[in-house]
PDB file of C-alpha atoms in Angstrom:
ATOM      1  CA  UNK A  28    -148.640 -77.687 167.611  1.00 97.00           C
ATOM      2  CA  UNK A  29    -146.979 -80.722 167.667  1.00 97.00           C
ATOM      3  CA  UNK A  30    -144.221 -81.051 165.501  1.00 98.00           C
ATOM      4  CA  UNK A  31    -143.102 -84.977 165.414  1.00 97.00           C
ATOM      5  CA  UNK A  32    -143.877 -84.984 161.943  1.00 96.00           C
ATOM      6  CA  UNK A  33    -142.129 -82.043 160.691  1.00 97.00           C
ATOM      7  CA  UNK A  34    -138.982 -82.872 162.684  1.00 97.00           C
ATOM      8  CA  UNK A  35    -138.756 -85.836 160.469  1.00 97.00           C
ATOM      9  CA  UNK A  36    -139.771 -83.357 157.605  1.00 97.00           C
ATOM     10  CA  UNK A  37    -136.759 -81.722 158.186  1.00 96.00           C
ATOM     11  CA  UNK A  38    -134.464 -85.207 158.631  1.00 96.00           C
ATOM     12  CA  UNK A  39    -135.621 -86.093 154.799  1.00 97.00           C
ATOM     13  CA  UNK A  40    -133.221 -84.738 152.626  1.00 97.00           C
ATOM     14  CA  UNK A  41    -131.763 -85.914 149.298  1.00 98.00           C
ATOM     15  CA  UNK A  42    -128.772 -87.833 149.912  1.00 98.00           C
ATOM     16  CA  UNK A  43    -126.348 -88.431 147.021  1.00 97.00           C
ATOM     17  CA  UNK A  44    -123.324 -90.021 148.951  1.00 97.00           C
ATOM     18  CA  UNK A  45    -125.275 -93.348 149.800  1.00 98.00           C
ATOM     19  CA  UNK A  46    -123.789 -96.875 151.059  1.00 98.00           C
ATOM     20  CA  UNK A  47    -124.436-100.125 151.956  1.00 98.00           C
ATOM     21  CA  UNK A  48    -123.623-100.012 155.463  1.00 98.00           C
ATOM     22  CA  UNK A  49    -127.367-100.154 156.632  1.00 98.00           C
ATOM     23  CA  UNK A  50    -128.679-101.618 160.085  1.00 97.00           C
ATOM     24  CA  UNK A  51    -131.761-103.207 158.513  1.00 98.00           C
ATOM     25  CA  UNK A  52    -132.511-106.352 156.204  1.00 98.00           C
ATOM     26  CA  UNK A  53    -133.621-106.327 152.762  1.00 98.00           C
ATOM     27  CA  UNK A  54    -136.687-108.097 154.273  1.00 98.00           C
ATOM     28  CA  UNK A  55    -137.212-105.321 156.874  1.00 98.00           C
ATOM     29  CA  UNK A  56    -136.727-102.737 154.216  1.00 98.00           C
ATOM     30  CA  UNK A  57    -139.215-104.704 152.041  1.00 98.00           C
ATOM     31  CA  UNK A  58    -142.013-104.788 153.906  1.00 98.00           C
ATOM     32  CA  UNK A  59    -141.701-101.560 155.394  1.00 98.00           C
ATOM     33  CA  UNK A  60    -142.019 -99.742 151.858  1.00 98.00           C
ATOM     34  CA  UNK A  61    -145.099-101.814 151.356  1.00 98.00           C
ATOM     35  CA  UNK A  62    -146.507-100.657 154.419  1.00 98.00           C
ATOM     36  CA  UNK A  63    -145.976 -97.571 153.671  1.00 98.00           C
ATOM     37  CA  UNK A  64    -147.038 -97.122 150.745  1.00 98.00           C
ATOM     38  CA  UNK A  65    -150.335 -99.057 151.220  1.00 98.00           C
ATOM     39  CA  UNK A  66    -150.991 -96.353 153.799  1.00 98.00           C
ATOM     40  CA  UNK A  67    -150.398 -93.521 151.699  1.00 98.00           C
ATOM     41  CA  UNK A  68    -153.763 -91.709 150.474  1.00 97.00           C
ATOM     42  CA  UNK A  69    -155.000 -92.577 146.820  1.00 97.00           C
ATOM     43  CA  UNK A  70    -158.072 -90.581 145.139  1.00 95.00           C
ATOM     44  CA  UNK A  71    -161.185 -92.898 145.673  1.00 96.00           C
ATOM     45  CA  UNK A  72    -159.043 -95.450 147.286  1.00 97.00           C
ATOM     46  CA  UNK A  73    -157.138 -96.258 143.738  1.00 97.00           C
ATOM     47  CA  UNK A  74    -154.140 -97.659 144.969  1.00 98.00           C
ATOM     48  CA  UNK A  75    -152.694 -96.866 141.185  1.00 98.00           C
ATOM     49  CA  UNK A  76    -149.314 -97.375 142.835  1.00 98.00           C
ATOM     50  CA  UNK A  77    -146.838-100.018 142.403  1.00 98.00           C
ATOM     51  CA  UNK A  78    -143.320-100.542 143.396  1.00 98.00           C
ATOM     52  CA  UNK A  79    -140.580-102.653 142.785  1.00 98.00           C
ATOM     53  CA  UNK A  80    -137.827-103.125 145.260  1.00 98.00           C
ATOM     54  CA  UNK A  81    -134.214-104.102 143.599  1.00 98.00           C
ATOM     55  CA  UNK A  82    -131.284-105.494 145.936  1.00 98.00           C
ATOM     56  CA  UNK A  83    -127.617-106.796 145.351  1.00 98.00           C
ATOM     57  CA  UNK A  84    -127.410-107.667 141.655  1.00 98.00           C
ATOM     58  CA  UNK A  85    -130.593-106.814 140.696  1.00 98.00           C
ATOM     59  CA  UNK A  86    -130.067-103.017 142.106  1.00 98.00           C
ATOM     60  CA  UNK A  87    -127.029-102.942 140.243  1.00 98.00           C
ATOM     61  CA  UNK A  88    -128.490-104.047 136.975  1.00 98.00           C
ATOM     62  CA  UNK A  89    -130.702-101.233 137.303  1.00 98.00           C
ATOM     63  CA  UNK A  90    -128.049 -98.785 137.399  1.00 98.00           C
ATOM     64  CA  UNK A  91    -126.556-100.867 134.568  1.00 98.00           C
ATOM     65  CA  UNK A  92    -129.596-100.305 132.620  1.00 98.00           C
ATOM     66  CA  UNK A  93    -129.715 -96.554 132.998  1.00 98.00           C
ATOM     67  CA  UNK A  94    -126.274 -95.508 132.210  1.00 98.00           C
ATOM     68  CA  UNK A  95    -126.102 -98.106 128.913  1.00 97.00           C
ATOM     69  CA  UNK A  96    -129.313 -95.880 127.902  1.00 98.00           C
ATOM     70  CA  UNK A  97    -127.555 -92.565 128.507  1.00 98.00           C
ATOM     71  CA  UNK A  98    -124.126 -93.126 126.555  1.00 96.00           C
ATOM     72  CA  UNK A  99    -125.395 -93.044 123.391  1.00 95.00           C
ATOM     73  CA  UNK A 100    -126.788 -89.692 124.141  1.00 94.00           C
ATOM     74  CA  UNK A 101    -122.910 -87.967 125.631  1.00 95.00           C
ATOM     75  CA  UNK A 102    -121.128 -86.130 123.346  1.00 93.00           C
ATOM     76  CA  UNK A 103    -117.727 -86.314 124.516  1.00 95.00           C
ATOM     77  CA  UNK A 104    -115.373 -88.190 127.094  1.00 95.00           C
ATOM     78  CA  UNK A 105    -115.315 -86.043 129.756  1.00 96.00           C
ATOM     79  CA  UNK A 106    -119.825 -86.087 129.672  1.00 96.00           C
ATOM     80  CA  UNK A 107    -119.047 -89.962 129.757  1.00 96.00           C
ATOM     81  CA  UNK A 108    -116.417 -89.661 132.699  1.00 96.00           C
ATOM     82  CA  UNK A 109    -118.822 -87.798 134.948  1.00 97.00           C
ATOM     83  CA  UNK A 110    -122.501 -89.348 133.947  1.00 97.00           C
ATOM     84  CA  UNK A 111    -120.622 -92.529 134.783  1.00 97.00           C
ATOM     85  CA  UNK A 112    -119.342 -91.370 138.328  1.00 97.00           C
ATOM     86  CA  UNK A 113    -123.099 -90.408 138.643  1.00 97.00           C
ATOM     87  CA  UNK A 114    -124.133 -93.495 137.627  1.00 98.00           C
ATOM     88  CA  UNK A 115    -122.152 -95.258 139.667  1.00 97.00           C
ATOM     89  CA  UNK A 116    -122.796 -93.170 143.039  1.00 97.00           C
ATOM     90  CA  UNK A 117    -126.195 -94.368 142.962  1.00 98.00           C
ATOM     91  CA  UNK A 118    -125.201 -98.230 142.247  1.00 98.00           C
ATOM     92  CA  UNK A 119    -123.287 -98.008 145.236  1.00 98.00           C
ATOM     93  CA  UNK A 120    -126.197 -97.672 147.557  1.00 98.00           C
ATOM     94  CA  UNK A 121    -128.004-100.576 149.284  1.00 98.00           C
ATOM     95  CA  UNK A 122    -130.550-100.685 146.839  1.00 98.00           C
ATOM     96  CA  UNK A 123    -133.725 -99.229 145.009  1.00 98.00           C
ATOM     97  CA  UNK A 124    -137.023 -98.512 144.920  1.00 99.00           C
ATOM     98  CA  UNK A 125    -138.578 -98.254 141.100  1.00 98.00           C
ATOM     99  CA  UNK A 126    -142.266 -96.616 141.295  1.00 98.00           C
ATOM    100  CA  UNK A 127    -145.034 -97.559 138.823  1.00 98.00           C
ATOM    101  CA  UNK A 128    -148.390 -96.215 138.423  1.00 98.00           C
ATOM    102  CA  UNK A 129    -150.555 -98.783 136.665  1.00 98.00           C
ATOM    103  CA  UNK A 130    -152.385 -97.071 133.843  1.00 98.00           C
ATOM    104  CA  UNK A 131    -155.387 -99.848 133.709  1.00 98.00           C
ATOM    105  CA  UNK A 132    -156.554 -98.417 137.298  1.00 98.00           C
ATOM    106  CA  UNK A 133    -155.982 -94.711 136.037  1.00 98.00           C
ATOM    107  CA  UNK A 134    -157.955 -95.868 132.698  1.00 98.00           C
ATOM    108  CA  UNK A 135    -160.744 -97.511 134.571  1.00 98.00           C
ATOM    109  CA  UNK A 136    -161.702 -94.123 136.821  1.00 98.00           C
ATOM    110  CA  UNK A 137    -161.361 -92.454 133.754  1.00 98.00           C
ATOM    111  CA  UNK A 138    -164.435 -94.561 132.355  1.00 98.00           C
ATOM    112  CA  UNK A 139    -165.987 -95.591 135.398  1.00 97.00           C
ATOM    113  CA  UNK A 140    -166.258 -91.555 136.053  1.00 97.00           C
ATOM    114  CA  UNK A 141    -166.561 -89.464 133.431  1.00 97.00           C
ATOM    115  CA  UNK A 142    -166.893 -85.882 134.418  1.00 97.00           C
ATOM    116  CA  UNK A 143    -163.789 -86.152 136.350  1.00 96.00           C
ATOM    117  CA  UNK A 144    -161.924 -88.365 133.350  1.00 97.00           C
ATOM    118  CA  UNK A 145    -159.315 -85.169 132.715  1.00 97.00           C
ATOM    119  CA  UNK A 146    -158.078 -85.478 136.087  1.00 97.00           C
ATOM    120  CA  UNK A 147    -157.589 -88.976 137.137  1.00 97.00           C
ATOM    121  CA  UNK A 148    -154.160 -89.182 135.418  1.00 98.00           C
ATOM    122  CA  UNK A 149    -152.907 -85.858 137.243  1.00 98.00           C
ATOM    123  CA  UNK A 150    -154.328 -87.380 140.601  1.00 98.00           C
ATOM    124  CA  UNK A 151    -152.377 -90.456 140.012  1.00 98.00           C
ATOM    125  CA  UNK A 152    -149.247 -88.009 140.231  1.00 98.00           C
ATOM    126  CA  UNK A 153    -150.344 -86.977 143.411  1.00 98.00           C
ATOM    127  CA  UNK A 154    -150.588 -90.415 144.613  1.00 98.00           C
ATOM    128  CA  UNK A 155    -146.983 -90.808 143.299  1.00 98.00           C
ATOM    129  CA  UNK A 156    -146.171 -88.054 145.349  1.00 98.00           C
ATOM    130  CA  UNK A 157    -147.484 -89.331 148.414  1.00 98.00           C
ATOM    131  CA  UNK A 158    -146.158 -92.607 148.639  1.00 98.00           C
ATOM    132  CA  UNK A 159    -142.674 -91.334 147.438  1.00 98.00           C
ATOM    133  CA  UNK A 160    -142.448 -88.913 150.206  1.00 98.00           C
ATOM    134  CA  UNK A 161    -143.914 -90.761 152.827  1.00 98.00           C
ATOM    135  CA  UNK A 162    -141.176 -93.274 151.805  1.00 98.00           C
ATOM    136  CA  UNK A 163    -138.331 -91.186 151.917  1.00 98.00           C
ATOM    137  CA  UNK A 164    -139.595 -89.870 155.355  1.00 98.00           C
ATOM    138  CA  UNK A 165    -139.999 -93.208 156.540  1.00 98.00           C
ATOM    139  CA  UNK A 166    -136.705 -94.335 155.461  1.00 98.00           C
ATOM    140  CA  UNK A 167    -135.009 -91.018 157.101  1.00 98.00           C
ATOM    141  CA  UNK A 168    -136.640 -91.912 160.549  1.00 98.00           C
ATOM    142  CA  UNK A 169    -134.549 -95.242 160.457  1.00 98.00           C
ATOM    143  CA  UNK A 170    -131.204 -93.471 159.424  1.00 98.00           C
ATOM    144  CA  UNK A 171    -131.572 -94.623 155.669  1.00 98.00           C
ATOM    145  CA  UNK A 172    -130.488 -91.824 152.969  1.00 98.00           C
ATOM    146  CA  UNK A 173    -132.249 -91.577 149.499  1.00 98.00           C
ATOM    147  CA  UNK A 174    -132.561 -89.585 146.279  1.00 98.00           C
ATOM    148  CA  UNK A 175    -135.103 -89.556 143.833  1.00 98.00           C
ATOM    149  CA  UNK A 176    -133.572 -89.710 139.851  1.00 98.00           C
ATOM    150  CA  UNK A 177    -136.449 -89.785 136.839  1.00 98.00           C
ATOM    151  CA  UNK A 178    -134.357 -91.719 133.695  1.00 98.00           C
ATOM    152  CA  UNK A 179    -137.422 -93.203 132.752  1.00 96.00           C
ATOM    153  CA  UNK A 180    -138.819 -93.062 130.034  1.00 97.00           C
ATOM    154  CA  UNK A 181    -135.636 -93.585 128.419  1.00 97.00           C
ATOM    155  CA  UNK A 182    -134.956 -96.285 130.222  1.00 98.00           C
ATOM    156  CA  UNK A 183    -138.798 -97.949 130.242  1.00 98.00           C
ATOM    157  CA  UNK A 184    -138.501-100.734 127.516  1.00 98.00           C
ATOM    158  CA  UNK A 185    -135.195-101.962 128.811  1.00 98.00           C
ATOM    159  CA  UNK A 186    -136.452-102.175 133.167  1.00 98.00           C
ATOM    160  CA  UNK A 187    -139.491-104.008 131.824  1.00 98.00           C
ATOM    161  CA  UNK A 188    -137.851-106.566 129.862  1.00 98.00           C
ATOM    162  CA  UNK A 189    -135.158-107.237 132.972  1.00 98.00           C
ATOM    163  CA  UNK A 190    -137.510-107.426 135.534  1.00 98.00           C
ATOM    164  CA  UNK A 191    -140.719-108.376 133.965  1.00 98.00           C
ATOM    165  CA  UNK A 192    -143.160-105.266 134.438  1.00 98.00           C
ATOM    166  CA  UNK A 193    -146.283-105.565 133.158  1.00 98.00           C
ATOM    167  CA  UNK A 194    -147.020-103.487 130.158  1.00 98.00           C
ATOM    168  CA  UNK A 195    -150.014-101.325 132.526  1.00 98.00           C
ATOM    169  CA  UNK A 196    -147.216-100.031 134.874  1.00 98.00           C
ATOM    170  CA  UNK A 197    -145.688 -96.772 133.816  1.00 98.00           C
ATOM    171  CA  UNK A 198    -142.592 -96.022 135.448  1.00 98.00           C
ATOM    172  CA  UNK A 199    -142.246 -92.602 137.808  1.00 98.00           C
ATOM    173  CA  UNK A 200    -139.413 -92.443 139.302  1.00 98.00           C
ATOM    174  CA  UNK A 201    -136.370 -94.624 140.943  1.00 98.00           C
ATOM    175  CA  UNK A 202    -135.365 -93.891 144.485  1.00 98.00           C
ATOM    176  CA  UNK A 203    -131.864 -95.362 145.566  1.00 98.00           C
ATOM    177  CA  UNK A 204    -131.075 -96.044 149.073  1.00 98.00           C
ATOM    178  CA  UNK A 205    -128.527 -96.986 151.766  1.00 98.00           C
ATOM    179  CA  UNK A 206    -126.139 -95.600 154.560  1.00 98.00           C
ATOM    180  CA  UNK A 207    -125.634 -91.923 154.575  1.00 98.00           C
ATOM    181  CA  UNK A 208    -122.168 -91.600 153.910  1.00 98.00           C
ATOM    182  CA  UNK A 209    -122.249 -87.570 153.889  1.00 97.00           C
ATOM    183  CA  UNK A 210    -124.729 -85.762 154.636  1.00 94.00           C
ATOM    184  CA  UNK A 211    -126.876 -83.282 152.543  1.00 95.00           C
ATOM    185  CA  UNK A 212    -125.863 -79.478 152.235  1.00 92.00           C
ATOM    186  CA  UNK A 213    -127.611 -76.262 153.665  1.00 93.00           C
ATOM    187  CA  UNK A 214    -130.852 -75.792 152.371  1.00 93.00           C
ATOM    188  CA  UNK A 215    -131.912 -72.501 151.188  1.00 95.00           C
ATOM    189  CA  UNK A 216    -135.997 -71.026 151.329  1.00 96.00           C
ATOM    190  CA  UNK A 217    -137.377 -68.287 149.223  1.00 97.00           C
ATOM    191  CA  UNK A 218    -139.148 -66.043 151.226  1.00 98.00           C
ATOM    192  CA  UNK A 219    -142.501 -66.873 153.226  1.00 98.00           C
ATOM    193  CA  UNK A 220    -144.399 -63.764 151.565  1.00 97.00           C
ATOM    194  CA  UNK A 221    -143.904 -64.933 148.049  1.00 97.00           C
ATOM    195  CA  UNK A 222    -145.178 -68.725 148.745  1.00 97.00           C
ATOM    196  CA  UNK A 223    -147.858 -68.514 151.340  1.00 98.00           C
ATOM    197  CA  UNK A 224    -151.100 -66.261 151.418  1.00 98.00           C
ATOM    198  CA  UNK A 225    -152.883 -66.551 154.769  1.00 98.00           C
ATOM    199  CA  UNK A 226    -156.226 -65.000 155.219  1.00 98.00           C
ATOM    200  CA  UNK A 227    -158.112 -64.789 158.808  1.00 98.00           C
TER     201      UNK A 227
END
């Protein structure tokens, strides 16, 4: 078996100590995400995703965004002190990646095909899945770091009025990115016999 693939499998890791230090240009970065994710796989060819790509100011109004949503919800100084280094660990990356899916396509299957209406939504999730990882595979292969945080919905009404989402996307995820300034820990794997069930 080849193994190209899951040698970059292995390179994707979450990365919380991100910079700004990257090779590439916001341009390159740009279209490579759309690339990628308009090759990821969608159920009946959807394409239910969307993505927004933030850089310089607009990344760090993002980040902005997200912790003025979270104080109000810290109880004391020292939740503050860290949520804010947290906070502030992503805004220090090169910039991110906010991921939609756009409820009108989801909501259209769902009429268009009835018998399968319960599962369109949960499909859509996949899709989410596929175009985040390929992504964050992607970005690995060209020595680009990123985590995956999920503050929405808190922070929905507040990224929509900034940047002018329309009221069909539904926001999944935000994925920050930039230099690897340290790299991730050991990972540890729960045993093969209690995951996997192979019959031949």
């Amino acid at each position: 078996m080849k193994t190209s693939l899951l040698d970059l499998q292995k390179q994707r890791r979450t990365i919380y100590a991100l910079g700004k230090n990257v090779d590439q240009t916001p341009e390159e970065i740009s279209d490579f995400v759309k690339e990628t994710i308009k090759q990821a796989p969608t159920p009946f060819n959807s394409q239910s995703t969307r993505a927004v790509i933030l850089f310089n100011d607009y990344h760090k109004k993002l980040w902005d965004i997200v912790l003025n949503n979270l104080k109000p919800h810290l109880k004391s100084e020292d939740a503050v002190k860290a949520t804010t280094e947290k906070i502030n660990s992503f805004s220090n990356a090169f910039g991110t990646i906010l991921y939609f899916t756009d409820m009108d396509v989801v909501h259209g299957l769902e009429d268009k095909f009835p018998s399968y209406a319960q599962n369109f939504y949960d499909w859509s999730e996949q899709s989410q899945g596929n175009a985040q990882y390929a992504v964050w595979t992607g970005l690995a292969e060209n020595g680009i770091g990123a985590n995956l945080q999920h503050y929405n919905p808190l922070i929905d009404e507040d990224v929509a009025k900034e940047f002018g989402i329309p009221e069909s996307w539904k926001l999944r995820g935000e994925m920050d990115f930039g230099s690897i300034e340290s790299p991730a820990g050991d990972k540890d794997y729960m045993d093969d016999d209690k995951r996997f069930k192979i019959f031949k």
